[in-house]
Tab-separated table of C-alpha atoms in Angstrom:
chain	number	residue	atom	x	y	z
A	1	MET	CA	-13.996	-8.370	7.397
A	2	SER	CA	-14.413	-4.794	8.865
A	3	LEU	CA	-12.178	-1.510	8.973
A	4	ARG	CA	-14.211	1.186	10.794
A	5	VAL	CA	-12.462	4.404	11.598
A	6	THR	CA	-14.570	6.733	14.247
A	7	PHE	CA	-13.641	10.054	14.628
A	8	LEU	CA	-13.729	11.224	18.427
A	9	GLY	CA	-11.924	14.842	18.255
A	10	THR	CA	-11.419	16.614	15.387
A	11	GLY	CA	-10.378	19.707	16.547
A	12	GLY	CA	-7.374	21.641	17.033
A	13	ALA	CA	-5.456	22.646	20.318
A	14	VAL	CA	-8.434	24.596	21.715
A	15	PRO	CA	-11.505	22.159	22.075
A	16	THR	CA	-15.068	24.162	20.766
A	17	THR	CA	-18.628	22.835	21.666
A	18	GLU	CA	-18.641	20.675	18.310
A	19	ARG	CA	-14.905	19.504	18.140
A	20	ALA	CA	-12.690	17.868	20.627
A	21	PRO	CA	-9.095	17.589	20.454
A	22	SER	CA	-7.461	14.906	18.783
A	23	ALA	CA	-8.476	11.162	19.179
A	24	LEU	CA	-8.998	8.404	16.556
A	25	PHE	CA	-10.698	5.149	17.220
A	26	VAL	CA	-9.638	2.187	14.758
A	27	ASN	CA	-11.944	-1.066	14.876
A	28	ARG	CA	-10.126	-3.725	12.630
A	29	GLU	CA	-12.086	-6.673	12.748
A	30	GLY	CA	-12.471	-6.393	16.702
A	31	ASP	CA	-8.861	-5.181	17.193
A	32	ARG	CA	-9.317	-1.778	18.950
A	33	LEU	CA	-6.934	0.591	18.450
A	34	LEU	CA	-6.622	4.599	19.697
A	35	PHE	CA	-4.605	7.283	18.029
A	36	ASP	CA	-4.088	10.066	20.360
A	37	CYS	CA	-6.223	10.841	23.391
A	38	GLY	CA	-7.053	14.001	23.873
A	39	GLU	CA	-9.078	15.911	26.647
A	40	GLY	CA	-12.671	14.415	26.483
A	41	THR	CA	-11.748	11.137	24.750
A	42	GLN	CA	-13.609	9.096	27.019
A	43	ARG	CA	-16.839	11.284	27.012
A	44	GLY	CA	-16.395	10.980	23.130
A	45	MET	CA	-16.053	7.033	23.299
A	46	MET	CA	-19.553	6.939	25.364
A	47	GLN	CA	-21.229	9.198	23.213
A	48	HIS	CA	-20.272	7.602	20.069
A	49	GLY	CA	-20.430	4.032	20.990
A	50	THR	CA	-16.899	2.850	20.752
A	51	GLY	CA	-16.593	1.298	24.252
A	52	PHE	CA	-13.450	1.845	26.408
A	53	GLY	CA	-12.031	-1.664	25.434
A	54	ILE	CA	-8.889	-0.640	23.610
A	55	ASP	CA	-5.986	-2.891	22.975
A	56	HIS	CA	-3.488	-0.022	21.986
A	57	LEU	CA	-2.866	3.575	22.114
A	58	PHE	CA	-0.540	5.218	19.518
A	59	VAL	CA	0.688	8.545	20.659
A	60	SER	CA	1.987	10.931	18.051
A	61	HIS	CA	3.490	13.463	20.328
A	62	LEU	CA	3.077	15.120	23.780
A	63	HIS	CA	1.498	18.487	23.172
A	64	GLY	CA	-1.650	18.759	25.593
A	65	ASP	CA	-4.563	18.536	23.056
A	66	HIS	CA	-3.198	14.846	22.169
A	67	VAL	CA	-2.543	12.952	25.432
A	68	LEU	CA	-4.252	15.032	28.398
A	69	GLY	CA	-7.189	12.539	28.095
A	70	ILE	CA	-4.772	9.741	29.063
A	71	PRO	CA	-4.804	10.165	32.996
A	72	GLY	CA	-8.939	10.197	32.914
A	73	LEU	CA	-9.159	7.443	30.187
A	74	VAL	CA	-6.602	5.034	32.499
A	75	GLN	CA	-8.733	5.592	35.627
A	76	THR	CA	-12.159	4.787	34.159
A	77	LEU	CA	-10.440	1.709	32.952
A	78	GLY	CA	-9.442	0.935	36.291
A	79	PHE	CA	-12.754	1.631	37.451
A	80	ASN	CA	-14.167	-0.859	34.892
A	81	ASP	CA	-12.032	-3.709	36.520
A	82	ARG	CA	-10.130	-3.887	33.517
A	83	ALA	CA	-7.365	-6.548	34.025
A	84	ALA	CA	-5.638	-6.654	30.523
A	85	PRO	CA	-2.627	-4.797	29.922
A	86	LEU	CA	-2.582	-1.596	27.574
A	87	THR	CA	0.337	-0.757	25.511
A	88	ILE	CA	1.185	2.911	24.791
A	89	HIS	CA	3.137	3.221	21.683
A	90	CYS	CA	4.989	6.702	21.703
A	91	PRO	CA	7.896	8.337	20.132
A	92	PRO	CA	11.333	7.975	21.043
A	93	GLY	CA	12.227	9.627	24.336
A	94	THR	CA	8.827	10.233	25.504
A	95	ALA	CA	8.135	7.112	27.727
A	96	GLY	CA	9.436	8.794	31.000
A	97	ASP	CA	6.763	12.066	30.178
A	98	LEU	CA	4.277	9.641	29.543
A	99	HIS	CA	4.726	7.341	32.746
A	100	ASP	CA	4.350	10.773	34.691
A	101	LEU	CA	1.012	11.538	32.841
A	102	VAL	CA	-0.395	8.149	33.665
A	103	HIS	CA	0.712	8.469	37.197
A	104	ALA	CA	-0.183	12.099	37.748
A	105	VAL	CA	-3.279	11.629	39.771
A	106	GLY	CA	-1.400	10.034	42.240
A	107	HIS	CA	-2.000	6.371	42.311
A	108	ASP	CA	-0.927	3.401	40.215
A	109	PRO	CA	-3.151	1.837	37.630
A	110	ALA	CA	-5.208	-1.528	38.705
A	111	PHE	CA	-3.844	-3.074	35.486
A	112	ARG	CA	-0.213	-3.078	33.582
A	113	ILE	CA	0.577	-0.135	31.209
A	114	ARG	CA	3.402	-1.032	28.979
A	115	ILE	CA	4.998	2.130	27.356
A	116	ASP	CA	6.680	1.354	24.103
A	117	GLU	CA	9.193	3.603	22.580
A	118	VAL	CA	8.964	3.132	18.547
A	119	ALA	CA	11.354	4.913	16.284
A	120	PRO	CA	10.316	6.250	12.518
A	121	GLY	CA	10.356	3.195	10.209
A	122	GLU	CA	9.779	0.552	12.928
A	123	VAL	CA	6.725	-1.696	13.241
A	124	ALA	CA	4.829	-0.727	16.469
A	125	LEU	CA	2.277	-3.346	16.307
A	126	ASP	CA	2.822	-6.839	14.423
A	127	ALA	CA	-0.756	-8.330	14.385
A	128	ASP	CA	-2.337	-10.946	12.942
A	129	GLY	CA	-2.923	-9.865	9.223
A	130	TYR	CA	-1.693	-6.162	9.639
A	131	GLU	CA	0.739	-4.094	10.901
A	132	VAL	CA	1.008	-0.358	12.421
A	133	ARG	CA	4.452	1.515	11.536
A	134	ALA	CA	5.602	4.506	12.681
A	135	PHE	CA	6.984	7.207	10.515
A	136	GLU	CA	8.522	10.875	10.829
A	137	THR	CA	6.463	13.865	10.710
A	138	ALA	CA	7.159	17.777	11.106
A	139	HIS	CA	5.981	19.413	13.917
A	140	ARG	CA	7.286	21.746	16.673
A	141	THR	CA	8.243	18.867	19.152
A	142	LYS	CA	9.488	15.165	18.352
A	143	SER	CA	6.880	13.555	16.590
A	144	GLN	CA	5.568	10.861	14.322
A	145	GLY	CA	2.486	9.448	12.362
A	146	TYR	CA	1.383	5.855	11.654
A	147	VAL	CA	0.629	3.550	8.975
A	148	LEU	CA	-1.716	0.401	9.575
A	149	LYS	CA	-0.934	-1.469	6.632
A	150	GLU	CA	-2.861	-5.153	5.910
A	151	ASP	CA	-1.341	-8.043	4.467
A	152	ASP	CA	-2.322	-9.023	1.007
A	153	ARG	CA	-4.774	-11.285	0.470
A	154	PRO	CA	-5.288	-14.327	-1.497
A	155	GLY	CA	-6.064	-14.087	-5.260
A	156	ARG	CA	-9.685	-14.552	-6.413
A	157	PHE	CA	-10.460	-18.384	-6.718
A	158	ASP	CA	-11.873	-19.518	-10.213
A	159	ARG	CA	-14.553	-22.291	-9.435
A	160	PRO	CA	-15.439	-22.669	-12.796
A	161	ARG	CA	-11.988	-23.685	-13.864
A	162	ALA	CA	-11.476	-26.100	-10.912
A	163	GLU	CA	-14.275	-27.901	-11.633
A	164	GLU	CA	-13.341	-28.182	-15.241
A	165	LEU	CA	-10.136	-29.487	-14.022
A	166	GLY	CA	-11.567	-32.005	-12.004
A	167	VAL	CA	-11.420	-30.618	-8.210
A	168	PRO	CA	-14.411	-31.996	-6.541
A	169	VAL	CA	-16.421	-29.368	-4.837
A	170	GLY	CA	-15.756	-29.527	-0.792
A	171	PRO	CA	-12.485	-29.048	1.048
A	172	LYS	CA	-9.624	-29.161	-1.583
A	173	PHE	CA	-11.415	-25.659	-3.020
A	174	GLY	CA	-10.060	-24.309	0.295
A	175	ARG	CA	-6.936	-26.010	0.212
A	176	LEU	CA	-6.367	-24.326	-3.192
A	177	HIS	CA	-6.647	-21.272	-2.124
A	178	ALA	CA	-4.733	-21.410	0.535
A	179	GLY	CA	-1.801	-22.136	-1.616
A	180	GLU	CA	-1.902	-26.332	-1.698
A	181	SER	CA	-1.790	-28.562	-4.422
A	182	VAL	CA	-4.541	-31.127	-4.617
A	183	GLU	CA	-5.388	-34.379	-6.312
A	184	ALA	CA	-8.247	-34.090	-9.070
A	185	GLU	CA	-10.635	-36.779	-9.517
A	186	ASP	CA	-8.872	-38.612	-12.230
A	187	GLY	CA	-5.519	-38.319	-10.158
A	188	SER	CA	-3.784	-35.403	-11.959
A	189	VAL	CA	-2.286	-32.709	-9.596
A	190	VAL	CA	-4.029	-29.506	-9.716
A	191	GLU	CA	-1.735	-26.191	-8.422
A	192	PRO	CA	-2.688	-23.427	-6.905
A	193	ASP	CA	-1.794	-20.942	-9.637
A	194	GLN	CA	-4.041	-23.040	-12.245
A	195	VAL	CA	-7.150	-21.470	-10.131
A	196	VAL	CA	-6.040	-18.653	-7.832
A	197	GLY	CA	-5.486	-15.265	-9.379
A	198	PRO	CA	-2.723	-12.880	-8.256
A	199	PRO	CA	-2.540	-11.649	-4.508
A	200	ARG	CA	-4.768	-8.952	-3.939
A	201	PRO	CA	-3.582	-5.742	-1.514
A	202	GLY	CA	-5.032	-5.506	1.913
A	203	ARG	CA	-6.361	-1.761	3.146
A	204	LYS	CA	-3.802	0.941	4.094
A	205	PHE	CA	-4.696	3.569	6.773
A	206	VAL	CA	-2.460	6.406	7.584
A	207	TYR	CA	-2.587	9.094	10.330
A	208	THR	CA	-0.259	12.168	10.241
A	209	ALA	CA	-1.408	13.948	13.494
A	210	ASP	CA	0.095	17.528	13.638
A	211	THR	CA	2.500	18.077	10.894
A	212	ARG	CA	3.750	20.346	7.862
A	213	PRO	CA	3.108	18.829	4.482
A	214	ARG	CA	6.236	16.264	3.689
A	215	GLU	CA	6.843	14.574	0.672
A	216	GLU	CA	7.883	11.658	3.066
A	217	THR	CA	4.380	11.737	3.655
A	218	ALA	CA	3.368	11.395	0.197
A	219	ALA	CA	5.505	8.355	-0.073
A	220	VAL	CA	4.689	6.619	3.276
A	221	ALA	CA	0.688	7.301	2.249
A	222	ALA	CA	0.957	6.240	-1.187
A	223	ASP	CA	-2.134	4.325	-2.495
A	224	ALA	CA	-3.782	4.624	1.052
A	225	ASP	CA	-7.253	3.888	1.020
A	226	LEU	CA	-7.923	6.701	3.693
A	227	LEU	CA	-5.472	9.238	4.649
A	228	VAL	CA	-6.437	11.375	7.682
A	229	HIS	CA	-4.181	14.519	7.585
A	230	ASP	CA	-3.496	17.856	9.753
A	231	ALA	CA	-5.594	20.412	7.828
A	232	THR	CA	-5.379	23.115	10.670
A	233	PHE	CA	-5.863	26.306	8.729
A	234	SER	CA	-6.998	27.280	5.538
A	235	ASP	CA	-4.946	29.466	2.824
A	236	ALA	CA	-5.893	32.921	4.484
A	237	MET	CA	-3.791	31.671	7.368
A	238	ALA	CA	-0.851	29.851	5.483
A	239	ASP	CA	1.774	31.929	7.573
A	240	ARG	CA	0.260	30.832	10.777
A	241	ALA	CA	0.273	27.342	9.558
A	242	ARG	CA	3.971	27.610	8.715
A	243	ASP	CA	4.749	29.306	11.919
A	244	THR	CA	3.215	26.535	14.119
A	245	ALA	CA	4.388	23.601	12.014
A	246	HIS	CA	0.689	22.763	10.642
A	247	SER	CA	-0.842	22.226	7.149
A	248	THR	CA	-3.614	23.862	5.487
A	249	GLY	CA	-6.404	22.290	3.759
A	250	ARG	CA	-4.879	22.663	0.448
A	251	GLU	CA	-1.425	21.463	1.547
A	252	ALA	CA	-3.233	18.280	2.985
A	253	GLY	CA	-5.080	18.063	-0.554
A	254	SER	CA	-1.870	18.426	-2.293
A	255	ILE	CA	0.029	15.300	-0.333
A	256	ALA	CA	-2.991	13.067	-0.862
A	257	GLU	CA	-2.958	13.753	-4.585
A	258	ARG	CA	0.618	13.242	-4.608
A	259	ALA	CA	0.219	10.079	-2.696
A	260	ASP	CA	-2.579	8.949	-5.053
A	261	ALA	CA	-4.704	8.267	-1.857
A	262	LYS	CA	-8.207	7.500	-2.298
A	263	ARG	CA	-9.942	9.225	0.403
A	264	LEU	CA	-8.725	12.654	2.387
A	265	ALA	CA	-10.040	13.207	5.850
A	266	LEU	CA	-8.899	16.723	7.173
A	267	VAL	CA	-8.712	16.809	10.971
A	268	HIS	CA	-7.046	19.262	13.743
A	269	ILE	CA	-9.312	22.012	12.652
A	270	SER	CA	-8.817	25.342	14.531
A	271	SER	CA	-11.168	26.818	16.581
A	272	ARG	CA	-11.072	29.820	14.399
A	273	TYR	CA	-13.349	27.818	12.045
A	274	ALA	CA	-15.803	26.927	14.803
A	275	ALA	CA	-18.819	28.785	12.287
A	276	ASP	CA	-17.640	27.425	9.174
A	277	ALA	CA	-14.750	25.105	8.217
A	278	SER	CA	-15.824	25.022	4.784
A	279	PRO	CA	-12.980	26.903	3.102
A	280	ILE	CA	-10.478	24.358	4.445
A	281	ARG	CA	-12.278	21.363	2.626
A	282	ARG	CA	-13.148	23.658	-0.444
A	283	GLU	CA	-9.219	24.528	-0.861
A	284	ALA	CA	-8.203	20.835	-0.101
A	285	ARG	CA	-10.476	19.881	-2.737
A	286	GLU	CA	-9.026	22.004	-5.344
A	287	ALA	CA	-5.934	20.159	-4.498
A	288	PHE	CA	-7.058	16.678	-4.223
A	289	SER	CA	-8.971	14.621	-7.071
A	290	GLY	CA	-10.366	11.707	-4.617
A	291	GLU	CA	-12.783	11.800	-1.924
A	292	CYS	CA	-12.069	14.934	0.155
A	293	LEU	CA	-13.846	14.603	3.654
A	294	LEU	CA	-14.324	17.132	6.611
A	295	PRO	CA	-15.522	14.708	9.308
A	296	ASP	CA	-17.270	16.428	12.462
A	297	ASP	CA	-16.573	14.347	16.207
A	298	GLY	CA	-18.647	11.154	15.990
A	299	ASP	CA	-18.442	10.122	12.054
A	300	LEU	CA	-17.772	6.845	11.283
A	301	ILE	CA	-15.700	5.731	8.186
A	302	GLU	CA	-16.092	2.321	6.769
A	303	VAL	CA	-12.837	1.543	4.713
A	304	PRO	CA	-13.490	-0.605	2.055
A	305	PHE	CA	-10.852	-2.978	0.437
A	306	PRO	CA	-9.572	-1.646	-2.790
A	307	ASP	CA	-10.988	-3.887	-5.030
A	308	ALA	CA	-14.248	-3.886	-3.614
A	309	ASP	CA	-16.246	-2.591	-6.707
A	310	GLU	CA	-14.804	-5.453	-8.758
């Protein structure tokens, strides 16, 4: 079951020729989710092959570099004869402004748009096999991040043990794995816990958007398979990061380390680093012992299951 993350916009407030403003596309086994929609997002969708068919848009906050792509994307979806509704999830108190933004070009969309305010701690999307939950971040306006958390999966099926207990090869294997008791060939009853191991965790993806480093983020991101964290500046501009309510690469690395995340992706890179953003990654790596990535626009990351190597 695939979980793919495409970085459509990895830049800060000011776009560069290499980095567009914030946008992140997640494809979870055909469910297509967009996190933020900065200027140029729809062009990135075309360039990097995600397509426009999103089911949900999760907005972190209403700064322009995170939302100014919404009117153009909505208009393009209408031009493409979209009929399915689109849900936009957003922080409390922002639905009215988002409604005005969607209608900013002076016409009503050709399809239904539902704007859903979701408070930190609440579930924005309860889907088949996973949920997306909001969490509070620390920026200069009302802001939040999102956690995509999959349900636990059934434990590993011990086929040799099942055969040893007399379970015939076939449909009864699947029923046992699904948690049902079955009858063996000798008439005895075989219980699932005799042949199925303990539940295995699903995957966890965390997107902070713009934020200062917070211990609460480390708690929310505990054991994340991929943490995408604000890393706007290097250490040399730590004062600027604090003044503008952003994070440095080292601060993002420290949060990832405390969360025991497996991978960290650094985004919202300031245009000051258009020529060379390597100091941000180097400093993050000094604070984080896991895999540290500085993705470019268009990079795609496949998120494996936690036990993929077992």
